[in-house]
Coordinates of C-alpha atoms in Angstrom, one line a residue:
Chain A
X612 CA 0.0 0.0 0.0
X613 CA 1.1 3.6 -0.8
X614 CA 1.6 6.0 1.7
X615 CA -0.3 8.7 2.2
X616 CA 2.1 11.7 2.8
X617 CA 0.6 15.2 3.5
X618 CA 2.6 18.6 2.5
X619 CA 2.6 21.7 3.7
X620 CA 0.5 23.7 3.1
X621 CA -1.8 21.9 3.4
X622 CA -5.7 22.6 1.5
X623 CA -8.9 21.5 3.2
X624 CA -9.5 19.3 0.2
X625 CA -6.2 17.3 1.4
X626 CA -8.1 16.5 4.5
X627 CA -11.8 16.1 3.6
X628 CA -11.5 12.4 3.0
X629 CA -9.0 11.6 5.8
X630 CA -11.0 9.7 8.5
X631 CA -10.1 8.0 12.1
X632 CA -7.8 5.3 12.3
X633 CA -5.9 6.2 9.4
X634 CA -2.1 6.8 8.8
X635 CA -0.5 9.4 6.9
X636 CA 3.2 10.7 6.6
X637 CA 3.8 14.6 6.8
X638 CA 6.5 16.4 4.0
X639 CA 7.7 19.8 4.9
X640 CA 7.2 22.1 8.0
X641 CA 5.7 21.4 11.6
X642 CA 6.6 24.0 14.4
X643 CA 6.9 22.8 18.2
X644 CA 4.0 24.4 20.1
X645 CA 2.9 23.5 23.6
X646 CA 1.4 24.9 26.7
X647 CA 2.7 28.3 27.5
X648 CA 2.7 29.0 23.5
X649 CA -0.8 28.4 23.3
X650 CA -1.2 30.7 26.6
X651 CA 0.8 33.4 25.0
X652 CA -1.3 33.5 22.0
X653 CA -5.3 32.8 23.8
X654 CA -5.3 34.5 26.8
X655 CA -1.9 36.7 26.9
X656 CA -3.0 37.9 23.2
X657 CA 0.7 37.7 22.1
X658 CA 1.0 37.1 18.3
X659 CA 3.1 34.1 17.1
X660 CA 6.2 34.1 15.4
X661 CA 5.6 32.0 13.0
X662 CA 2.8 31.4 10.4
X663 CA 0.8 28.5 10.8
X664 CA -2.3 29.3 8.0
X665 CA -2.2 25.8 6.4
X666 CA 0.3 24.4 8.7
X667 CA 1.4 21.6 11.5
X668 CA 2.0 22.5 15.1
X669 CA 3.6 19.5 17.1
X670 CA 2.6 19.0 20.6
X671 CA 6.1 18.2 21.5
X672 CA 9.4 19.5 23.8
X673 CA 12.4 18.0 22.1
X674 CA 15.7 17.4 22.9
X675 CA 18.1 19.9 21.0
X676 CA 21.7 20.2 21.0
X677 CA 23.5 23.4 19.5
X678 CA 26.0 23.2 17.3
X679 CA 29.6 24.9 17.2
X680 CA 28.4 26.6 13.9
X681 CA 25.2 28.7 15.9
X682 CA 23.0 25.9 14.1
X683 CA 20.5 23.3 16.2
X684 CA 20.9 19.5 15.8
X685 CA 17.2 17.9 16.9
X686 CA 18.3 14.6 19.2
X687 CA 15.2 13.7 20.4
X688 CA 11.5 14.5 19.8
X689 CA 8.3 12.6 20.3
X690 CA 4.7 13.9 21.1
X691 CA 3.6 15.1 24.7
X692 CA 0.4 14.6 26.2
X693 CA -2.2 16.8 23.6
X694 CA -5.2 17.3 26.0
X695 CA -3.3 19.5 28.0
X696 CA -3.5 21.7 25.2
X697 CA -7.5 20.9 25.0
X698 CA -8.2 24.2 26.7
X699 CA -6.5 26.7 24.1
X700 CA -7.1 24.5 20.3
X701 CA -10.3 25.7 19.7
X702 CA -9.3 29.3 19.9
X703 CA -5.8 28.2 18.6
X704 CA -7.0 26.5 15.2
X705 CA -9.2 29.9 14.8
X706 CA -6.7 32.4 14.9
X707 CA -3.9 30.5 13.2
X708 CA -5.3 28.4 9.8
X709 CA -3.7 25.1 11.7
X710 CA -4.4 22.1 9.9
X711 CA -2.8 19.6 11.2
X712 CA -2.2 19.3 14.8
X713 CA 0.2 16.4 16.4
X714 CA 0.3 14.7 19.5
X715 CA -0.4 12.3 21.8
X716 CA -3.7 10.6 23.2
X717 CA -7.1 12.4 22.6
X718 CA -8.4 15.6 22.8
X719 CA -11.9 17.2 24.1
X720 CA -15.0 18.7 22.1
X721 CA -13.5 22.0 22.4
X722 CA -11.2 20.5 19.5
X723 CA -13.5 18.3 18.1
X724 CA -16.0 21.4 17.3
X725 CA -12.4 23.3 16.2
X726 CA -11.1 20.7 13.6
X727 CA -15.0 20.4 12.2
X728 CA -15.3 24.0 11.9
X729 CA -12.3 24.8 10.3
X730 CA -11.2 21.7 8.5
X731 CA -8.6 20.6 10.6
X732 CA -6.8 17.0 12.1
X733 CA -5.9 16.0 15.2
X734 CA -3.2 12.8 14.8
X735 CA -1.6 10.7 16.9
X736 CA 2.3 10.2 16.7
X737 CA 3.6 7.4 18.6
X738 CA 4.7 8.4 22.1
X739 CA 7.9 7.7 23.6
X740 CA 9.4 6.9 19.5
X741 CA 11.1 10.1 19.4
X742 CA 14.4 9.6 17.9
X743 CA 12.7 7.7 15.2
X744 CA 10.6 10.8 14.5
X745 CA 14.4 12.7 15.0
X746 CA 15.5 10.7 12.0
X747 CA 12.5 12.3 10.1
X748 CA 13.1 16.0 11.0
X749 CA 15.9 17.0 7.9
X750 CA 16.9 20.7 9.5
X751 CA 15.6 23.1 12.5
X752 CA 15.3 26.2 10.4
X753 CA 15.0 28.7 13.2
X754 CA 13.8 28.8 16.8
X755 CA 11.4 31.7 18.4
X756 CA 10.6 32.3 21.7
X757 CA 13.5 30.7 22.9
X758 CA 13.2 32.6 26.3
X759 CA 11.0 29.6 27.4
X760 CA 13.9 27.3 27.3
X761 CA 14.4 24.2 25.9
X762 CA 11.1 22.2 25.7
X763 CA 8.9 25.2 25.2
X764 CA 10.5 27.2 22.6
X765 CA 8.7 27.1 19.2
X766 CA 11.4 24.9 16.6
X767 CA 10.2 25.2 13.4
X768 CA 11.2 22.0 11.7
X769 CA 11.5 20.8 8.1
X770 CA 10.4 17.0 8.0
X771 CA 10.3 14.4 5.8
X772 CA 7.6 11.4 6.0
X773 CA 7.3 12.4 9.8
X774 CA 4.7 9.6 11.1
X775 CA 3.6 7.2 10.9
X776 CA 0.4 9.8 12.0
X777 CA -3.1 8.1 13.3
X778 CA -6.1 10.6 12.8
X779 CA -7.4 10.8 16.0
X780 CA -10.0 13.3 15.2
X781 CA -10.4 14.2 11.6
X782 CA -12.6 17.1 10.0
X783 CA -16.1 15.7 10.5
X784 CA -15.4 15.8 14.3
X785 CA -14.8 11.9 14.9
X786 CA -12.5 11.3 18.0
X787 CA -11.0 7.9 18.0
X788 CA -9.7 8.1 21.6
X789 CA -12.9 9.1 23.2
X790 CA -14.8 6.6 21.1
X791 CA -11.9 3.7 22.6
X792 CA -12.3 5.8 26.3
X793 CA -16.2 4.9 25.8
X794 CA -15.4 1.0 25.0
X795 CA -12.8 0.8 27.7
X796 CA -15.3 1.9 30.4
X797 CA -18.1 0.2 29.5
X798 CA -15.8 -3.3 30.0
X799 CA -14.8 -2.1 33.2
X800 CA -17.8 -3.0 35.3
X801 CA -18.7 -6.4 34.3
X802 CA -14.3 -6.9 34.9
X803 CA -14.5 -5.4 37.9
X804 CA -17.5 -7.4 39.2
X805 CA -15.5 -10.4 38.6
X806 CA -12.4 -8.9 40.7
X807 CA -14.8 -7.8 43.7
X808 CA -15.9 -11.4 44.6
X809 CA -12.4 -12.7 44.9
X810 CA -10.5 -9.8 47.0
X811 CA -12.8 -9.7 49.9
X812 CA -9.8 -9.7 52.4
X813 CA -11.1 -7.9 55.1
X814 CA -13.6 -10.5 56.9
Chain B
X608 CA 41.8 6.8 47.4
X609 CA 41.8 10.2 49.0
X610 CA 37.7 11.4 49.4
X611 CA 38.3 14.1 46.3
X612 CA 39.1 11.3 44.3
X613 CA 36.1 9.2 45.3
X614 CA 33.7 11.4 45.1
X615 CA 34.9 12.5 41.3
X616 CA 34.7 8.6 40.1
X617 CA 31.2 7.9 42.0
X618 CA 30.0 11.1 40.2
X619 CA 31.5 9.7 37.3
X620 CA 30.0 6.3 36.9
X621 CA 26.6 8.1 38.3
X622 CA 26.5 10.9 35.7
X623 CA 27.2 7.8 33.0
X624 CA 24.4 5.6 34.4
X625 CA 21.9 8.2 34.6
X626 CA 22.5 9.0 30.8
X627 CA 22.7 5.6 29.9
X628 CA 19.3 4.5 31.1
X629 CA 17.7 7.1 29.2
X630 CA 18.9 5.6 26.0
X631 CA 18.5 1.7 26.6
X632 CA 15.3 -0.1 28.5
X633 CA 16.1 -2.7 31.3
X634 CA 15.9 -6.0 30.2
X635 CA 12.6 -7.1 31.5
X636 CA 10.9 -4.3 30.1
X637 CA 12.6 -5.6 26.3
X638 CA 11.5 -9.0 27.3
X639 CA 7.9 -7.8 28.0
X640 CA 7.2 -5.6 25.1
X641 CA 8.6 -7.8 22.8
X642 CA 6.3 -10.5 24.1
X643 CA 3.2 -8.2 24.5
X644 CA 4.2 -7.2 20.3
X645 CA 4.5 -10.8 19.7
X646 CA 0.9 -11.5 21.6
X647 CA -0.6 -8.1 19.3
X648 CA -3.0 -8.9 16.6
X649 CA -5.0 -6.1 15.1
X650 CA -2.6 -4.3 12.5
X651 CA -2.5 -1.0 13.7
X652 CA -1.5 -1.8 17.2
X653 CA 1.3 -4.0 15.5
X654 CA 2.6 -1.2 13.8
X655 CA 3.1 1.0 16.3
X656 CA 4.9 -1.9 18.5
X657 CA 7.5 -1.5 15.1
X658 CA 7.6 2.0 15.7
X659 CA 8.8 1.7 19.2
X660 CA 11.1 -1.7 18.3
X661 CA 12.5 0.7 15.5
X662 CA 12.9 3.6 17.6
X663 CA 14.8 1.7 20.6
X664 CA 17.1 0.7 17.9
X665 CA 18.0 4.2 16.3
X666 CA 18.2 5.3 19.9
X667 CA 21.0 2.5 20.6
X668 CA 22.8 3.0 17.3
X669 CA 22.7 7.3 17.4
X670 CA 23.4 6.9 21.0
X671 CA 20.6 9.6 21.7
X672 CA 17.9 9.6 24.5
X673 CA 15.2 7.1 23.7
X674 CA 12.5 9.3 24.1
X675 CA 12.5 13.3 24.1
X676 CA 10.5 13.6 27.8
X677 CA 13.7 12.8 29.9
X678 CA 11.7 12.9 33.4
X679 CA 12.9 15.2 36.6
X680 CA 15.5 12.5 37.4
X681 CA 14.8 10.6 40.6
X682 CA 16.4 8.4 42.9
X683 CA 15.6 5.7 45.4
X684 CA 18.7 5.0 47.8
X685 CA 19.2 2.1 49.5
X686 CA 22.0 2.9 51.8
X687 CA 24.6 1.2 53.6
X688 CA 25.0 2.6 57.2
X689 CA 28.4 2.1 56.6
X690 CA 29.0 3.5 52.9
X691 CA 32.0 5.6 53.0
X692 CA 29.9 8.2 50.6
X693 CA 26.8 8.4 52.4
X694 CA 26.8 12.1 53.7
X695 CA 28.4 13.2 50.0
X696 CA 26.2 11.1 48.2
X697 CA 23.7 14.0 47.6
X698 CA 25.6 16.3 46.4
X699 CA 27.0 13.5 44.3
X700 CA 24.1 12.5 42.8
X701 CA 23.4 16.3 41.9
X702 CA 26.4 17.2 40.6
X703 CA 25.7 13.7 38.3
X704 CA 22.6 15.4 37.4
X705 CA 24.2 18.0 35.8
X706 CA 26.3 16.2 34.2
X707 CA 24.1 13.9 32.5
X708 CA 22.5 16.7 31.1
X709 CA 25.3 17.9 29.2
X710 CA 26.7 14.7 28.0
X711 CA 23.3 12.7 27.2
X712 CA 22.0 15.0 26.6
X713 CA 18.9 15.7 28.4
X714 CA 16.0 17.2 28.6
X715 CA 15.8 20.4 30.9
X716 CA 13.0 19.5 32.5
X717 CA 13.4 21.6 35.9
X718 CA 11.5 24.2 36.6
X719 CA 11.4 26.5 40.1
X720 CA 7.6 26.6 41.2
X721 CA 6.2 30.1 41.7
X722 CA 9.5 31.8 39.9
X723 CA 8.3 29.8 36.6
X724 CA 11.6 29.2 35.5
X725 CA 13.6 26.8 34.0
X726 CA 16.6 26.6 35.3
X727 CA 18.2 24.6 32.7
X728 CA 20.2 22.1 34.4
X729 CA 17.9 19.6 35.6
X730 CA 18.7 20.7 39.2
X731 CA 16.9 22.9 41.6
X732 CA 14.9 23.2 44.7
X733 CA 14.7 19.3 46.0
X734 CA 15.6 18.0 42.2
X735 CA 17.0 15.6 41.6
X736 CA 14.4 14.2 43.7
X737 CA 16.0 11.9 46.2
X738 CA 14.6 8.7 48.5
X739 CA 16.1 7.4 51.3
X740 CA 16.0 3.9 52.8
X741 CA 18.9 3.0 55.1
X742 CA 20.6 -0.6 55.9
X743 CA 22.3 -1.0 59.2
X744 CA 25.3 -3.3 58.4
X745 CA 25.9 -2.7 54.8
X746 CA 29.2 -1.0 53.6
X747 CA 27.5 -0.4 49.9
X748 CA 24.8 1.0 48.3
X749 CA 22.1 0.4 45.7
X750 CA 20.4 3.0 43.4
X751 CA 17.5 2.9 41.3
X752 CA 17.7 5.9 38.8
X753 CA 14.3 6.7 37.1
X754 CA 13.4 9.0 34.5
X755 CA 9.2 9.3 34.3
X756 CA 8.5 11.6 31.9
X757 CA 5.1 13.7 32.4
X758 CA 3.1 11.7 30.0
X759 CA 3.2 8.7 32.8
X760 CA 3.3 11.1 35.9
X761 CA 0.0 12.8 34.8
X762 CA -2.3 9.9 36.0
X763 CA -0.5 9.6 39.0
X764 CA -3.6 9.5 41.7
X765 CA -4.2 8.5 45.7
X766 CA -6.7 8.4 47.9
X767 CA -8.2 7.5 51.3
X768 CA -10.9 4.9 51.3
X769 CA -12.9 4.1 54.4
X770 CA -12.2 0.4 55.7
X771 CA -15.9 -0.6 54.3
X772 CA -15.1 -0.1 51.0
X773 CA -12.3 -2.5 51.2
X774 CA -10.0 -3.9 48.4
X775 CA -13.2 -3.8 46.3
X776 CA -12.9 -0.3 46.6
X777 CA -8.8 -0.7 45.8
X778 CA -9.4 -2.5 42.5
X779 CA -11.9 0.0 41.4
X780 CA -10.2 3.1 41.8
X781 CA -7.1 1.2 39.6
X782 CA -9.1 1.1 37.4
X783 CA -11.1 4.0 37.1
X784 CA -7.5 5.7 37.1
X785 CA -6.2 4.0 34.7
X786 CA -9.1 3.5 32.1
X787 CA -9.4 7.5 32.5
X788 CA -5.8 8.7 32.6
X789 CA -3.8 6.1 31.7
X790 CA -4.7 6.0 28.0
X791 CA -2.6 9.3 27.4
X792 CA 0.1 8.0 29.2
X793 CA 1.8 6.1 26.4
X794 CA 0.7 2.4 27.2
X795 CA 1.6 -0.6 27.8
X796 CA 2.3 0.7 31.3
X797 CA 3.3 -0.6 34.3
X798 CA 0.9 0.3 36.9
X799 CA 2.3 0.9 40.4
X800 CA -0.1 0.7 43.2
X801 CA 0.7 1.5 46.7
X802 CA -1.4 0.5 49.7
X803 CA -1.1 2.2 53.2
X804 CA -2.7 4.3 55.8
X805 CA -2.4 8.0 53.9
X806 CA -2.0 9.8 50.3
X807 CA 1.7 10.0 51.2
X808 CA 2.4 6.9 52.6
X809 CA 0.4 5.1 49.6
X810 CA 1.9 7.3 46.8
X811 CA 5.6 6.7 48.2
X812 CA 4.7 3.1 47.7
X813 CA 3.1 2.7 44.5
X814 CA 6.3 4.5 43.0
X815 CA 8.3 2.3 44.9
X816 CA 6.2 -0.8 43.4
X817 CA 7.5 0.5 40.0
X818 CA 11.2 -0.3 40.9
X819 CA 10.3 -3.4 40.9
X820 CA 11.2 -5.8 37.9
X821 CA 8.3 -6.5 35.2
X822 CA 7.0 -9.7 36.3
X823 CA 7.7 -10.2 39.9
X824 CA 5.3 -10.6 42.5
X825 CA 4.7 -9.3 45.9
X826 CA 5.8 -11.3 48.6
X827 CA 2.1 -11.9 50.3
X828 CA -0.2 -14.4 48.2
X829 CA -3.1 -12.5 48.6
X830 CA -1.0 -9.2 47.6
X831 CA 0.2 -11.2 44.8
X832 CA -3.4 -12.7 43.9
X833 CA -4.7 -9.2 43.5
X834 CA -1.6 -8.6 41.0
X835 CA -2.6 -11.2 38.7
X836 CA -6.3 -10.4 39.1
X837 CA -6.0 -6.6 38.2
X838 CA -3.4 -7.2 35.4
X839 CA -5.6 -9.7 33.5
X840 CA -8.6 -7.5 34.0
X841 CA -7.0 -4.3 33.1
X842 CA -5.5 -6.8 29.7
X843 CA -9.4 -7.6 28.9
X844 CA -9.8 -3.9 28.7
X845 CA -7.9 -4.2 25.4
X846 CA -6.1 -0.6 25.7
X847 CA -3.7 -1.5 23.6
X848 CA -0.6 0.6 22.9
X849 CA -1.0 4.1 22.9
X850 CA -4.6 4.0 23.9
X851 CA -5.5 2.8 20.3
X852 CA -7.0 -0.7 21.3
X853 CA -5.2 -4.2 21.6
X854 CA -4.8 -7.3 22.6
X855 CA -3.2 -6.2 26.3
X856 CA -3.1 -3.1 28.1
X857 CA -0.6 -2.8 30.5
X858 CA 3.1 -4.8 31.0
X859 CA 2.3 -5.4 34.5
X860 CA 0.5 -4.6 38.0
X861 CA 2.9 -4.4 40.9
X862 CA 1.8 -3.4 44.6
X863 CA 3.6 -2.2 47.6
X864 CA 2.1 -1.7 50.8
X865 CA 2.7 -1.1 54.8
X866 CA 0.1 -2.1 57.4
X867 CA -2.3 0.3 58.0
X868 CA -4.3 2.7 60.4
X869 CA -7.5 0.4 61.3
X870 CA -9.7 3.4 60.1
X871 CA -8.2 4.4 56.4
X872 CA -6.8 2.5 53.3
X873 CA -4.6 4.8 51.8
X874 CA -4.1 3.5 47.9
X875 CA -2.1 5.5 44.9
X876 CA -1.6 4.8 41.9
X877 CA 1.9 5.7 39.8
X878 CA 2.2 4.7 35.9
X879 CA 5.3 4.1 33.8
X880 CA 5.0 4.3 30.4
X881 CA 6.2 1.3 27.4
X882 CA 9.7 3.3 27.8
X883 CA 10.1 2.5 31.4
X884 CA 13.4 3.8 31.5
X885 CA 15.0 3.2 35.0
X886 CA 17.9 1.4 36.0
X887 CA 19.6 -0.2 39.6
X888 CA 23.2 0.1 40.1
X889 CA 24.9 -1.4 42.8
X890 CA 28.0 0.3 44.3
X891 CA 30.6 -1.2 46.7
X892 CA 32.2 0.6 49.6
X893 CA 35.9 0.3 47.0
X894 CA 33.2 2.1 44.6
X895 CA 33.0 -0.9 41.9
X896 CA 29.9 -1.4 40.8
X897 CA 27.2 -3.6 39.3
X898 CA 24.3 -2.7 37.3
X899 CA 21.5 -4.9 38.1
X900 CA 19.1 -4.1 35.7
X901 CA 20.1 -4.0 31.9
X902 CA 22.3 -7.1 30.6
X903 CA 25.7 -6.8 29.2
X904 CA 25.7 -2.7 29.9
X905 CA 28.9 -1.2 29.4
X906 CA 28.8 2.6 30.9

């Protein structure tokens, strides 16, 4: 099977028929943007650095050595934890044009309604893989807001076939994670009725 | 050796083990996933097992950090009474800190409450983060170094339950944390669960309970019985990894606990993620060491 490989920028039309559970590969730029980025831009009304109208944003604080020659090598970088981000994408996909957003885990209906609105994805990169995505980032082409230090400053990255990516929540507002969430807890009580009647240790 | 001396090589060989965890699993955690991968049948799931066997490999071979989120480095000290290092062994393990940082390197991942700052070394107020247990007639001393990044600390949860809602109440609150929480915290994890009197006794347990090798069981059968029961029953949950549905959910349940006040059971729950990157070294009073946990490491 052919990859699917996005590139930025990317149109709405590139994401129309993209649904949940599938994997695509990303070609060309995704910027490192995380909690106190999103803060800066919501609620502290701060523009960005960086244009993101058709763009990636990666949920990620990455390992980054500099080099003798002023340039930065990227060592390590994987996906952080996306719903703590949940509170600002809305807002966030809004202001900027993002279209593809990249994390880990789910995110909330403040992002589902974002990504349905304004034709965006939400997609899972595998956590903890982060040199493999390393291997896939080809040059850090500047860094802004580096007063944040290392894991929050925004590295805007030139990649090639970054994934794989899952869509986790693609432009008609399916969310894969909450749809799993929903299966995992309605298992739970029949397994946990079967637990109960053997760990009656207090008698 | 004159004390300067010793406490420059212990520094040494700490500042190397601390970075070399970070790139390499133990060797139970290998064994595990590569049998939880071998166990995995729907497609996607598979895949992403690849991804991590893929990226464990370029992380050996680049000599780089396995994954970005290097943790605020802890560690537990098991300490001889009689280890010739034990009132610089702090400041040791600090100044190893610090020096893992620059020669891994790591993450800064330190940052002062209140002043919001990152101080960029991996040190500060209380970090690294150390625990203390202390052997009378022991002349050495054994560390665990661990590296939880905040992915797996987010779920972290503890409670008091009253007596009548017993270890019912125990095994539900597992897994109401972990069916919640733990699917954002890159599974297949190892849940750590502590049960005490109080939040802090409980919590201080359940990380403990994640020092503990993939696989082993607690010392008390009915501690042990509980285990078994909780890790098949979070399994039939079917979280597979990364929250994206599987065969198995988790690489293990392991529980600590301490008698407790007649009134309270204290639980907590602590989860490692897939990259359960921590490591035991064990130092002798001539400061040779052992490292316990990965096979055929070479620092």
């Amino acid at each position: 099977m052919n990859k699917k490989v996005l590139t930025t920028p990317i149109k709405d039309e590139d994401l129309e028929d993209l649904r949940v559970g599938d994997v695509v590969y990303l070609t060309g730029h995704i910027v490192t943007c995380r909690d106190v980025a999103h803060r800066r831009l919501i609620e502290l009304k701060r523009e960005l650095p960086v244009d993101l109208k058709g763009g990636a944003i990666f949920h990620a604080g990455p390992i980054v050595r500099k080099l003798d020659d002023g340039k930065f090598e990227m060592v390590s970088i994987g996906p952080t934890t996306s719903m703590r981000m949940e509170k600002f994408e809305r807002e966030f996909i809004e202001q900027t044009g993002v279209k593809l957003i990249v994390g880990k885990g789910g995110m909330g209906p403040l992002t589902e309604e974002g990504c349905k609105k304004h034709k965006a994805v939400h997609a899972i990169f595998p956590g903890g893989c982060a040199v493999l995505a390393a291997t896939q980032v080809e040059e850090i082409e500047r860094a802004e807001w580096q007063d944040l230090g290392m894991p929050e400053t925004l590295w805007v990255n030139r990649v090639k076939e970054l994934g794989p990516l899952i869509i986790s929540i693609d432009t008609q507002g399916n969310n894969l994670i909450e749809k799993n969430k929903a299966e995992f807890n309605a298992k739970k009580g029949p397994i946990l009725e079967k637990i109960y009647s053997q760990v009656s240790f207090i008698k | 050796m004159e004390k300067q001396a010793a406490v420059q090589s212990l520094t040494d060989t700490m500042a190397k083990f601390t970075a070399y965890i970070g790139k390499h699993l133990p060797t139970d955690v290998e064994k595990k996933l590569a049998e939880l991968r071998a166990k995995e049948t729907k497609p996607l799931a598979k895949a992403i097992y690849l991804s991590m066997a893929e990226n464990q490999e370029a992380a050996n071979r680049l000599d780089r950090p396995s994954c970005q989120d290097t943790g605020v480095i802890q560690y537990f000290v098991t300490a001889g009474a009689k280890f010739p290092l034990l009132g610089e062994l702090a400041e040791i393990l600090e100044e190893a800190t610090r020096e893992a940082t620059r020669t891994a390197p790591l993450r800064h991942n330190a940052v002062e409450t209140f002043v919001e700052k990152n101080t960029g070394t991996n040190t500060g107020t209380k970090v690294p983060w150390l625990d203390w247990d202390i052997v009378p007639d022991d002349d050495g001393v054994t560390i665990d170094v661990y590296m939880a990044g905040g992915g797996c600390t987010l779920p972290g949860s503890a409670t008091v339950l009253m007596p009548g809602q017993g270890y019912e109440g125990v095994a539900e609150f597992v897994f109401n944390v972990i069916s919640s929480r733990g699917v954002n915290a890159c599974p297949p994890l190892l849940v750590g669960v502590g049960v005490s009197t109080a939040v802090e006794t409980a919590a201080r347990l359940s990380k403990k309970a994640l020092m503990r090798p993939v696989g082993s069981h607690n010392a008390d059968p009915n501690a042990a019985k509980m285990e078994t029961l909780l890790e098949d029953g979070l399994n039939e949950m079917g979280i597979g990894p990364q929250g994206l549905t599987g065969t198995n959910s988790v690489m293990g349940v392991n529980i600590e606990s301490s008698a407790r006040h007649p009134s309270t059971i204290g639980v907590a729950v602590n989860t490692g993620c897939w990259a359960h990157r921590r490591g035991r070294i064990r130092i002798n009073a001539d400061l040779s060491y052992e490292i316990l946990t990965h096979e055929g490491a070479k620092l």
